[in-house]
mmCIF file of C-alpha atoms (C1' of nucleotides) in Angstrom:
data_model
loop_
_atom_site.group_PDB
_atom_site.id
_atom_site.type_symbol
_atom_site.label_atom_id
_atom_site.label_comp_id
_atom_site.label_asym_id
_atom_site.label_seq_id
_atom_site.Cartn_x
_atom_site.Cartn_y
_atom_site.Cartn_z
ATOM 1 C CA MET A 547 12.496 23.339 -8.943
ATOM 2 C CA GLU A 548 10.900 20.950 -11.396
ATOM 3 C CA PRO A 549 6.696 21.794 -11.245
ATOM 4 C CA SER A 550 4.479 18.753 -10.527
ATOM 5 C CA ILE A 551 2.684 18.489 -13.962
ATOM 6 C CA LYS A 552 -0.368 16.537 -14.380
ATOM 7 C CA PRO A 553 -1.971 16.813 -17.699
ATOM 8 C CA SER A 554 -5.468 15.184 -18.437
ATOM 9 C CA VAL A 555 -8.269 15.918 -20.865
ATOM 10 C CA ALA A 556 -11.896 16.721 -20.320
ATOM 11 C CA ARG A 557 -13.937 15.670 -23.021
ATOM 12 C CA ARG A 558 -17.374 16.822 -21.766
ATOM 13 C CA MET A 559 -19.289 19.885 -22.628
ATOM 14 C CA LEU A 560 -17.565 22.587 -21.075
ATOM 15 C CA ASP A 561 -17.629 26.269 -22.116
ATOM 16 C CA LEU A 562 -14.800 27.922 -19.877
ATOM 17 C CA ARG A 563 -15.897 31.510 -20.600
ATOM 18 C CA LYS A 564 -19.465 31.010 -19.433
ATOM 19 C CA THR A 565 -18.705 28.749 -16.540
ATOM 20 C CA PHE A 566 -15.911 31.059 -14.940
ATOM 21 C CA SER A 567 -17.749 34.419 -15.789
ATOM 22 C CA CYS A 568 -21.233 33.555 -14.816
ATOM 23 C CA GLY A 569 -20.828 34.723 -10.962
ATOM 24 C CA GLN A 570 -20.451 31.511 -9.433
ATOM 25 C CA CYS A 571 -17.010 31.729 -8.858
ATOM 26 C CA PHE A 572 -14.377 34.685 -8.582
ATOM 27 C CA ARG A 573 -11.088 33.431 -8.721
ATOM 28 C CA TRP A 574 -10.521 31.818 -12.681
ATOM 29 C CA GLU A 575 -8.500 34.321 -14.552
ATOM 30 C CA ARG A 576 -8.859 34.813 -18.288
ATOM 31 C CA MET A 577 -5.708 34.531 -20.152
ATOM 32 C CA ASP A 578 -7.138 34.400 -23.752
ATOM 33 C CA GLU A 579 -10.434 33.456 -25.126
ATOM 34 C CA ASN A 580 -9.549 29.740 -24.778
ATOM 35 C CA ARG A 581 -7.262 29.763 -21.467
ATOM 36 C CA TYR A 582 -8.023 30.164 -18.276
ATOM 37 C CA ILE A 583 -6.025 29.639 -15.040
ATOM 38 C CA GLY A 584 -7.941 29.170 -11.691
ATOM 39 C CA VAL A 585 -6.671 27.622 -7.991
ATOM 40 C CA VAL A 586 -8.759 24.773 -6.858
ATOM 41 C CA GLN A 587 -8.024 23.366 -3.314
ATOM 42 C CA GLY A 588 -4.192 23.104 -3.364
ATOM 43 C CA ALA A 589 -3.572 23.163 -6.799
ATOM 44 C CA VAL A 590 -3.295 25.366 -9.792
ATOM 45 C CA LEU A 591 -5.284 24.368 -12.896
ATOM 46 C CA ASP A 592 -4.279 25.729 -16.468
ATOM 47 C CA LEU A 593 -7.204 25.128 -18.726
ATOM 48 C CA THR A 594 -6.764 25.385 -22.467
ATOM 49 C CA LYS A 595 -9.574 24.783 -24.985
ATOM 50 C CA GLU A 596 -8.310 22.762 -27.824
ATOM 51 C CA GLU A 597 -11.198 21.862 -30.215
ATOM 52 C CA ARG A 598 -13.760 19.946 -28.665
ATOM 53 C CA ASN A 599 -11.383 19.094 -25.741
ATOM 54 C CA ILE A 600 -10.181 20.749 -22.482
ATOM 55 C CA HIS A 601 -6.778 20.376 -21.923
ATOM 56 C CA ILE A 602 -5.654 20.530 -18.223
ATOM 57 C CA VAL A 603 -2.415 21.088 -16.686
ATOM 58 C CA GLN A 604 -1.758 21.555 -13.187
ATOM 59 C CA TYR A 605 1.246 22.292 -10.639
ATOM 60 C CA GLY A 606 1.652 22.733 -7.078
ATOM 61 C CA GLU A 607 2.441 19.971 -4.282
ATOM 62 C CA ASN A 608 -0.977 18.585 -4.300
ATOM 63 C CA PRO A 609 -2.586 17.726 -7.861
ATOM 64 C CA LEU A 610 -5.932 16.842 -8.018
ATOM 65 C CA ALA A 611 -7.162 13.355 -8.766
ATOM 66 C CA LYS A 612 -9.176 12.739 -11.785
ATOM 67 C CA LYS A 613 -12.263 11.947 -9.760
ATOM 68 C CA VAL A 614 -11.912 15.285 -7.931
ATOM 69 C CA LEU A 615 -11.676 17.225 -11.103
ATOM 70 C CA ASP A 616 -14.850 15.268 -12.525
ATOM 71 C CA GLN A 617 -16.609 16.406 -9.328
ATOM 72 C CA TYR A 618 -15.353 19.957 -9.484
ATOM 73 C CA PHE A 619 -16.517 20.512 -12.986
ATOM 74 C CA ASP A 620 -19.771 18.283 -12.237
ATOM 75 C CA PHE A 621 -18.685 16.002 -15.156
ATOM 76 C CA GLU A 622 -20.885 13.379 -13.401
ATOM 77 C CA MET A 623 -24.066 15.026 -14.404
ATOM 78 C CA ASN A 624 -25.190 15.038 -17.857
ATOM 79 C CA TYR A 625 -26.168 18.613 -19.020
ATOM 80 C CA THR A 626 -27.439 17.530 -22.440
ATOM 81 C CA LEU A 627 -30.213 15.481 -20.861
ATOM 82 C CA ALA A 628 -30.811 18.224 -18.170
ATOM 83 C CA ASN A 629 -31.228 20.885 -20.695
ATOM 84 C CA GLU A 630 -33.569 18.957 -22.589
ATOM 85 C CA ASP A 631 -35.642 18.403 -19.535
ATOM 86 C CA ILE A 632 -35.648 21.856 -18.679
ATOM 87 C CA VAL A 633 -36.860 22.842 -22.158
ATOM 88 C CA ALA A 634 -39.500 20.666 -22.193
ATOM 89 C CA GLN A 635 -40.973 21.713 -19.157
ATOM 90 C CA ALA A 636 -40.504 25.103 -20.205
ATOM 91 C CA ARG A 637 -42.449 24.458 -23.426
ATOM 92 C CA LYS A 638 -45.470 23.231 -21.376
ATOM 93 C CA THR A 639 -45.989 26.572 -19.720
ATOM 94 C CA GLY A 640 -44.931 28.490 -22.723
ATOM 95 C CA ASP A 641 -41.879 29.845 -20.935
ATOM 96 C CA ASN A 642 -39.859 31.602 -23.672
ATOM 97 C CA ALA A 643 -37.307 33.182 -21.192
ATOM 98 C CA VAL A 644 -36.323 29.796 -19.734
ATOM 99 C CA ILE A 645 -36.061 28.366 -23.401
ATOM 100 C CA ARG A 646 -33.766 31.291 -24.485
ATOM 101 C CA ALA A 647 -31.765 31.352 -21.609
ATOM 102 C CA THR A 648 -31.102 27.821 -21.571
ATOM 103 C CA LYS A 649 -29.901 27.868 -25.333
ATOM 104 C CA PHE A 650 -27.755 30.728 -24.644
ATOM 105 C CA CYS A 651 -25.922 29.095 -21.622
ATOM 106 C CA LYS A 652 -24.930 25.863 -23.487
ATOM 107 C CA GLY A 653 -21.750 24.747 -21.934
ATOM 108 C CA LEU A 654 -22.328 26.477 -18.586
ATOM 109 C CA ARG A 655 -21.656 24.072 -15.827
ATOM 110 C CA ILE A 656 -22.296 24.511 -12.255
ATOM 111 C CA LEU A 657 -19.301 23.970 -10.211
ATOM 112 C CA ARG A 658 -18.887 22.061 -7.076
ATOM 113 C CA GLN A 659 -16.568 24.455 -5.140
ATOM 114 C CA ASP A 660 -15.089 23.921 -1.959
ATOM 115 C CA PRO A 661 -17.829 24.669 0.826
ATOM 116 C CA PHE A 662 -15.878 27.106 2.934
ATOM 117 C CA GLU A 663 -14.366 29.201 0.067
ATOM 118 C CA THR A 664 -17.968 29.247 -1.422
ATOM 119 C CA LEU A 665 -19.203 30.257 2.083
ATOM 120 C CA VAL A 666 -16.741 33.337 2.460
ATOM 121 C CA SER A 667 -16.919 34.404 -0.957
ATOM 122 C CA PHE A 668 -20.641 35.011 -0.812
ATOM 123 C CA MET A 669 -20.593 36.649 2.537
ATOM 124 C CA ILE A 670 -18.319 39.196 0.780
ATOM 125 C CA SER A 671 -20.710 39.246 -1.981
ATOM 126 C CA ALA A 672 -23.422 41.003 0.045
ATOM 127 C CA ASN A 673 -24.162 44.507 -0.840
ATOM 128 C CA ASN A 674 -21.396 44.305 -3.315
ATOM 129 C CA ASN A 675 -20.379 44.088 -6.983
ATOM 130 C CA ILE A 676 -18.627 41.426 -8.803
ATOM 131 C CA PRO A 677 -15.208 43.114 -9.437
ATOM 132 C CA LYS A 678 -15.108 44.300 -5.955
ATOM 133 C CA ILE A 679 -15.713 40.949 -4.674
ATOM 134 C CA LYS A 680 -12.749 39.699 -6.710
ATOM 135 C CA LEU A 681 -10.586 42.208 -5.395
ATOM 136 C CA THR A 682 -11.623 41.275 -1.915
ATOM 137 C CA ILE A 683 -11.082 37.520 -2.188
ATOM 138 C CA GLN A 684 -7.794 38.161 -4.162
ATOM 139 C CA ASP A 685 -6.353 40.160 -1.289
ATOM 140 C CA LEU A 686 -7.557 37.881 1.472
ATOM 141 C CA CYS A 687 -5.917 35.030 -0.424
ATOM 142 C CA GLU A 688 -2.660 36.779 -0.780
ATOM 143 C CA LYS A 689 -2.721 37.815 2.888
ATOM 144 C CA LEU A 690 -3.559 34.648 4.605
ATOM 145 C CA GLY A 691 -3.452 31.756 1.861
ATOM 146 C CA ASP A 692 -0.590 29.323 1.046
ATOM 147 C CA PRO A 693 1.656 30.304 -1.968
ATOM 148 C CA ILE A 694 2.074 28.378 -4.840
ATOM 149 C CA VAL A 695 4.753 29.065 -7.377
ATOM 150 C CA ASP A 696 4.701 28.014 -10.922
ATOM 151 C CA TRP A 697 7.704 27.002 -13.047
ATOM 152 C CA LYS A 698 7.762 30.643 -14.410
ATOM 153 C CA GLY A 699 8.015 31.848 -10.901
ATOM 154 C CA LYS A 700 4.574 33.175 -10.872
ATOM 155 C CA THR A 701 2.940 33.036 -7.377
ATOM 156 C CA TYR A 702 -0.595 31.944 -6.890
ATOM 157 C CA HIS A 703 -2.447 31.621 -3.613
ATOM 158 C CA THR A 704 -4.659 28.922 -2.188
ATOM 159 C CA PHE A 705 -7.698 30.252 -0.567
ATOM 160 C CA PRO A 706 -7.521 30.419 3.342
ATOM 161 C CA THR A 707 -8.517 27.742 5.602
ATOM 162 C CA PRO A 708 -10.876 27.984 8.515
ATOM 163 C CA GLU A 709 -7.765 28.064 10.915
ATOM 164 C CA GLN A 710 -5.747 30.533 8.935
ATOM 165 C CA ILE A 711 -8.914 33.204 8.813
ATOM 166 C CA ALA A 712 -9.515 32.360 12.526
ATOM 167 C CA ARG A 713 -6.056 32.770 13.859
ATOM 168 C CA HIS A 714 -5.676 36.274 11.919
ATOM 169 C CA PRO A 715 -8.882 38.201 12.456
ATOM 170 C CA GLU A 716 -7.113 41.489 12.390
ATOM 171 C CA ILE A 717 -5.560 40.663 8.940
ATOM 172 C CA VAL A 718 -8.929 39.696 7.644
ATOM 173 C CA GLN A 719 -10.530 42.955 8.895
ATOM 174 C CA SER A 720 -7.677 44.905 6.760
ATOM 175 C CA ALA A 721 -8.685 42.902 3.502
ATOM 176 C CA LYS A 722 -9.476 45.433 0.739
ATOM 177 C CA ALA A 723 -12.973 46.637 1.127
ATOM 178 C CA ILE A 724 -14.001 43.820 3.241
ATOM 179 C CA GLY A 725 -15.708 46.111 5.796
ATOM 180 C CA TYR A 726 -18.510 45.034 7.881
ATOM 181 C CA ARG A 727 -18.408 41.692 6.359
ATOM 182 C CA ALA A 728 -15.288 40.598 8.461
ATOM 183 C CA ARG A 729 -17.250 39.610 11.546
ATOM 184 C CA GLY A 730 -19.303 37.199 9.998
ATOM 185 C CA ILE A 731 -16.337 35.714 8.156
ATOM 186 C CA VAL A 732 -14.443 35.428 11.170
ATOM 187 C CA GLU A 733 -17.253 33.875 13.411
ATOM 188 C CA ALA A 734 -17.783 31.177 10.722
ATOM 189 C CA ALA A 735 -14.193 30.081 10.439
ATOM 190 C CA GLU A 736 -13.738 29.980 14.175
ATOM 191 C CA LYS A 737 -16.653 27.709 14.620
ATOM 192 C CA ILE A 738 -15.234 25.496 11.839
ATOM 193 C CA ALA A 739 -11.803 25.410 13.098
ATOM 194 C CA SER A 740 -13.058 24.313 16.750
ATOM 195 C CA GLY A 741 -15.181 21.743 15.231
ATOM 196 C CA SER A 742 -18.617 22.933 16.477
ATOM 197 C CA LEU A 743 -19.324 23.373 12.594
ATOM 198 C CA ASP A 744 -18.712 20.886 9.647
ATOM 199 C CA LEU A 745 -19.912 22.051 6.472
ATOM 200 C CA SER A 746 -19.401 18.573 4.866
ATOM 201 C CA GLN A 747 -21.907 17.623 6.852
ATOM 202 C CA TYR A 748 -24.273 19.716 4.610
ATOM 203 C CA LEU A 749 -23.511 18.484 1.459
ATOM 204 C CA ALA A 750 -26.389 17.440 -0.773
ATOM 205 C CA GLU A 751 -25.343 13.589 -0.183
ATOM 206 C CA ASN A 752 -25.252 14.135 3.519
ATOM 207 C CA SER A 753 -28.213 16.558 4.310
ATOM 208 C CA GLY A 754 -31.591 17.626 3.400
ATOM 209 C CA PHE A 755 -32.056 21.254 1.837
ATOM 210 C CA ASP A 756 -34.086 22.589 4.539
ATOM 211 C CA GLU A 757 -31.560 21.434 7.419
ATOM 212 C CA ALA A 758 -28.568 22.865 5.533
ATOM 213 C CA MET A 759 -30.429 26.206 5.059
ATOM 214 C CA ARG A 760 -31.116 26.417 8.905
ATOM 215 C CA THR A 761 -27.473 26.055 9.513
ATOM 216 C CA LEU A 762 -26.244 28.264 7.164
ATOM 217 C CA THR A 763 -28.590 31.270 7.760
ATOM 218 C CA ALA A 764 -27.974 30.966 11.345
ATOM 219 C CA LEU A 765 -24.365 32.284 10.894
ATOM 220 C CA TYR A 766 -24.049 35.912 11.392
ATOM 221 C CA GLY A 767 -23.738 37.636 7.899
ATOM 222 C CA VAL A 768 -25.480 34.698 6.069
ATOM 223 C CA GLY A 769 -29.065 35.258 4.782
ATOM 224 C CA GLU A 770 -31.448 33.213 2.433
ATOM 225 C CA LYS A 771 -29.576 34.806 -0.773
ATOM 226 C CA VAL A 772 -26.173 33.810 0.412
ATOM 227 C CA ALA A 773 -27.194 30.865 2.036
ATOM 228 C CA ASN A 774 -28.734 29.539 -1.401
ATOM 229 C CA CYS A 775 -25.447 30.482 -3.230
ATOM 230 C CA VAL A 776 -23.350 28.508 -0.801
ATOM 231 C CA LEU A 777 -26.078 25.446 -1.012
ATOM 232 C CA LEU A 778 -25.989 25.437 -5.003
ATOM 233 C CA PHE A 779 -22.337 26.379 -5.996
ATOM 234 C CA GLY A 780 -20.734 24.604 -2.822
ATOM 235 C CA LEU A 781 -22.662 21.847 -1.226
ATOM 236 C CA GLY A 782 -24.111 20.387 -4.617
ATOM 237 C CA HIS A 783 -28.022 21.394 -3.604
ATOM 238 C CA ARG A 784 -29.168 21.669 -7.145
ATOM 239 C CA ASN A 785 -32.629 22.898 -5.759
ATOM 240 C CA ALA A 786 -31.243 26.018 -4.413
ATOM 241 C CA PHE A 787 -32.542 29.305 -6.356
ATOM 242 C CA PRO A 788 -30.568 32.356 -5.117
ATOM 243 C CA VAL A 789 -32.742 35.534 -5.902
ATOM 244 C CA ASP A 790 -30.421 38.717 -5.883
ATOM 245 C CA THR A 791 -31.199 41.856 -7.713
ATOM 246 C CA TRP A 792 -30.872 40.639 -11.285
ATOM 247 C CA VAL A 793 -33.199 37.634 -10.457
ATOM 248 C CA LYS A 794 -35.881 39.969 -9.200
ATOM 249 C CA LYS A 795 -35.471 41.818 -12.421
ATOM 250 C CA VAL A 796 -36.121 38.673 -14.514
ATOM 251 C CA LEU A 797 -39.015 37.959 -12.455
ATOM 252 C CA ALA A 798 -40.233 41.437 -12.672
ATOM 253 C CA GLN A 799 -39.654 42.060 -16.420
ATOM 254 C CA PHE A 800 -40.848 38.852 -17.753
ATOM 255 C CA TYR A 801 -43.100 37.111 -15.276
ATOM 256 C CA GLY A 802 -44.593 40.340 -13.781
ATOM 257 C CA VAL A 803 -43.642 38.874 -10.158
ATOM 258 C CA GLU A 804 -42.420 41.472 -7.693
ATOM 259 C CA LYS A 805 -43.095 39.768 -4.380
ATOM 260 C CA SER A 806 -43.636 36.282 -2.881
ATOM 261 C CA TYR A 807 -40.634 34.824 -5.049
ATOM 262 C CA LYS A 808 -40.426 31.624 -3.253
ATOM 263 C CA THR A 809 -43.966 30.641 -4.114
ATOM 264 C CA PHE A 810 -43.524 31.640 -7.761
ATOM 265 C CA ILE A 811 -40.476 29.893 -8.120
ATOM 266 C CA GLN A 812 -41.410 26.627 -6.868
ATOM 267 C CA ALA A 813 -44.379 26.537 -9.393
ATOM 268 C CA GLN A 814 -42.659 27.822 -12.364
ATOM 269 C CA PHE A 815 -39.305 26.163 -12.169
ATOM 270 C CA PRO A 816 -39.695 22.572 -10.901
ATOM 271 C CA VAL A 817 -37.194 21.211 -13.246
ATOM 272 C CA HIS A 818 -33.475 21.624 -12.198
ATOM 273 C CA PRO A 819 -34.289 24.888 -10.588
ATOM 274 C CA GLY A 820 -30.585 25.689 -9.837
ATOM 275 C CA LEU A 821 -29.578 25.386 -13.545
ATOM 276 C CA VAL A 822 -32.473 27.298 -14.485
ATOM 277 C CA GLN A 823 -31.587 30.280 -12.159
ATOM 278 C CA GLN A 824 -27.996 30.364 -13.235
ATOM 279 C CA TYR A 825 -29.394 30.430 -16.901
ATOM 280 C CA LEU A 826 -31.610 33.117 -16.200
ATOM 281 C CA PHE A 827 -29.285 35.196 -14.189
ATOM 282 C CA PHE A 828 -26.616 34.806 -16.791
ATOM 283 C CA TYR A 829 -28.740 35.583 -19.779
ATOM 284 C CA LEU A 830 -29.929 38.655 -18.348
ATOM 285 C CA ARG A 831 -26.597 39.878 -17.361
ATOM 286 C CA GLU A 832 -24.952 39.189 -20.955
ATOM 287 C CA ASN A 833 -27.962 40.582 -22.742
ATOM 288 C CA PRO A 834 -29.468 43.607 -20.890
ATOM 289 C CA ASN A 835 -30.531 45.457 -23.726
ATOM 290 C CA GLN A 836 -31.638 42.696 -25.689
ATOM 291 C CA VAL A 837 -33.665 41.406 -22.760
ATOM 292 C CA GLN A 838 -35.255 44.759 -22.417
ATOM 293 C CA ASN A 839 -36.590 44.541 -25.988
ATOM 294 C CA ASP A 840 -37.653 40.964 -25.866
ATOM 295 C CA TRP A 841 -39.220 41.195 -22.428
ATOM 296 C CA GLY A 842 -39.885 44.990 -21.883
ATOM 297 C CA SER A 843 -43.326 45.013 -23.199
ATOM 298 C CA LYS A 844 -45.111 43.296 -20.184
ATOM 299 C CA ASP A 845 -48.537 43.528 -21.672
ATOM 300 C CA THR A 846 -47.766 41.151 -24.572
ATOM 301 C CA ASN A 847 -45.655 38.385 -22.641
ATOM 302 C CA SER A 848 -46.348 38.344 -19.094
ATOM 303 C CA SER A 849 -50.215 38.678 -19.315
ATOM 304 C CA GLN A 850 -50.309 35.558 -21.339
ATOM 305 C CA LYS A 851 -48.427 33.446 -18.858
ATOM 306 C CA GLN A 852 -50.661 30.973 -17.165
ATOM 307 C CA GLN A 853 -51.133 31.255 -13.683
ATOM 308 C "C1'" DT B 388 -25.518 63.656 -2.944
ATOM 309 C "C1'" DC B 389 -27.941 59.854 -4.760
ATOM 310 C "C1'" DC B 390 -27.790 55.414 -6.713
ATOM 311 C "C1'" DC B 391 -26.218 50.714 -7.158
ATOM 312 C "C1'" DA B 392 -24.078 46.348 -6.397
ATOM 313 C "C1'" DG B 393 -25.461 38.445 -6.788
ATOM 314 C "C1'" DG B 394 -27.746 41.738 1.073
ATOM 315 C "C1'" DG B 395 -28.451 41.065 6.356
ATOM 316 C "C1'" DA B 396 -30.418 41.703 10.869
ATOM 317 C "C1'" DC B 397 -33.995 42.969 13.366
ATOM 318 C "C1'" DC B 398 -38.825 43.665 14.091
ATOM 319 C "C1'" DG B 399 -43.588 43.567 13.131
ATOM 320 C "C1'" DT B 400 -47.760 41.299 11.097
ATOM 321 C "C1'" DA C 575 -43.742 33.217 5.216
ATOM 322 C "C1'" DC C 576 -43.789 38.105 4.030
ATOM 323 C "C1'" DG C 577 -43.034 43.170 4.115
ATOM 324 C "C1'" DG C 578 -40.801 47.430 6.057
ATOM 325 C "C1'" DT C 579 -36.872 49.537 8.404
ATOM 326 C "C1'" DC C 580 -31.999 50.499 9.357
ATOM 327 C "C1'" DC C 581 -27.578 49.153 8.386
ATOM 328 C "C1'" DA C 582 -23.393 48.704 5.639
ATOM 329 C "C1'" DT C 583 -18.884 49.326 1.887
ATOM 330 C "C1'" DG C 584 -16.587 51.560 -2.087
ATOM 331 C "C1'" DG C 585 -17.262 53.102 -6.940
ATOM 332 C "C1'" DG C 586 -19.781 55.923 -10.590
#
DNA sequence: TCCCAGGGACCGT
DNA sequence: ACGGTCCATGGG
C-alpha cells in the first residue's frame, strides 16, 4: 500500500537530541544523531536534521497539518528571546546555574503534547525511572493503541485513547511493570471517556493555573509533581515547575535550599519558570560530574546568593 | 538487603 | 502550606 507522505521543513531552532531526551517525552526513537522517529496523534513523524533545517516526513492515515506541527514543537514561541530574558534575569541575581543551564540547553524546546498521553505517561513516571517508563508506555501502546504500518512494513502504534484504556482495564493492569499505577490511569480514562472530565478545558488558553492544578491533583495517582508535568508538557502552562529528585538536587547543591521549595522557586525563577526548570533538570542530568565540581562547594557559591 | 528512580495518599500541625 | 509516615514497582 502506498504510504501517505507529507514532507515539510521546519526552520526554527530545534535540537532534536536535547528536545527528545530531556525527559519531557518518552516515545521518540533515536535512529542516529540526526534522525528521530515518533508518533504524534495519529501520525508517524520521521525527522531528519539537514544542516539548519529539520526535514519532516510523515506517514499514516492522518498526517498532521502544519499548524498542528507548529503547535507541537512550540514554534509559535520565540526561544531566542525567551532565553535572553532568562539570562538577563539570572544576571541580575548572579544566578550562574541558570546562565550555564540556559546556554547548555540551546535548541531544547518544550513540546505541547497530547494532554491525555502526557497525563498517563507521567502517572507511570511516579516512583520510576526513564528507561522503565518508556518500556511501560511502549507496551501499553502496543497492547491498546492503533497500529500504523509504514511503507517498509514496520508497525508503530498510536497512544491509546481514553476509551481504549477504559474499555480494557485488565490489559492496562497487565502492561509491563505498570503495577499499582494502573488504577489511577484507568480511573482517569473512565472519567474522560464518560465525559465527566475534559482535559482540553484546562489548556493554558482556557484555564487558569490553579484551577487546572486542582482538577489534576484530584485524580487518584496524580500529585503535585505529576500535575506540574502535565501542565507544562501537555497543557501549555509554562509557569509550571515540576520538582522531582533531580530538581531537589539542583536546589540543594547550588542554592542550599532543602525545604519550602515553592516559595524559593517563585522568588528565584520569575521569568519563564517552566523553561528554567527544564534547563536546570536537563543540565544536571547531562553533567552530573561537572555540576558536582562547579556547584559542589556550597561555601563559595550558595552563601553568596542573595536572599 | 538496601538504594534509587522525574512520587502519591493520608495525616497531623 | 509544610513535614512526616507508609505505600508501591523493578533494577542495580
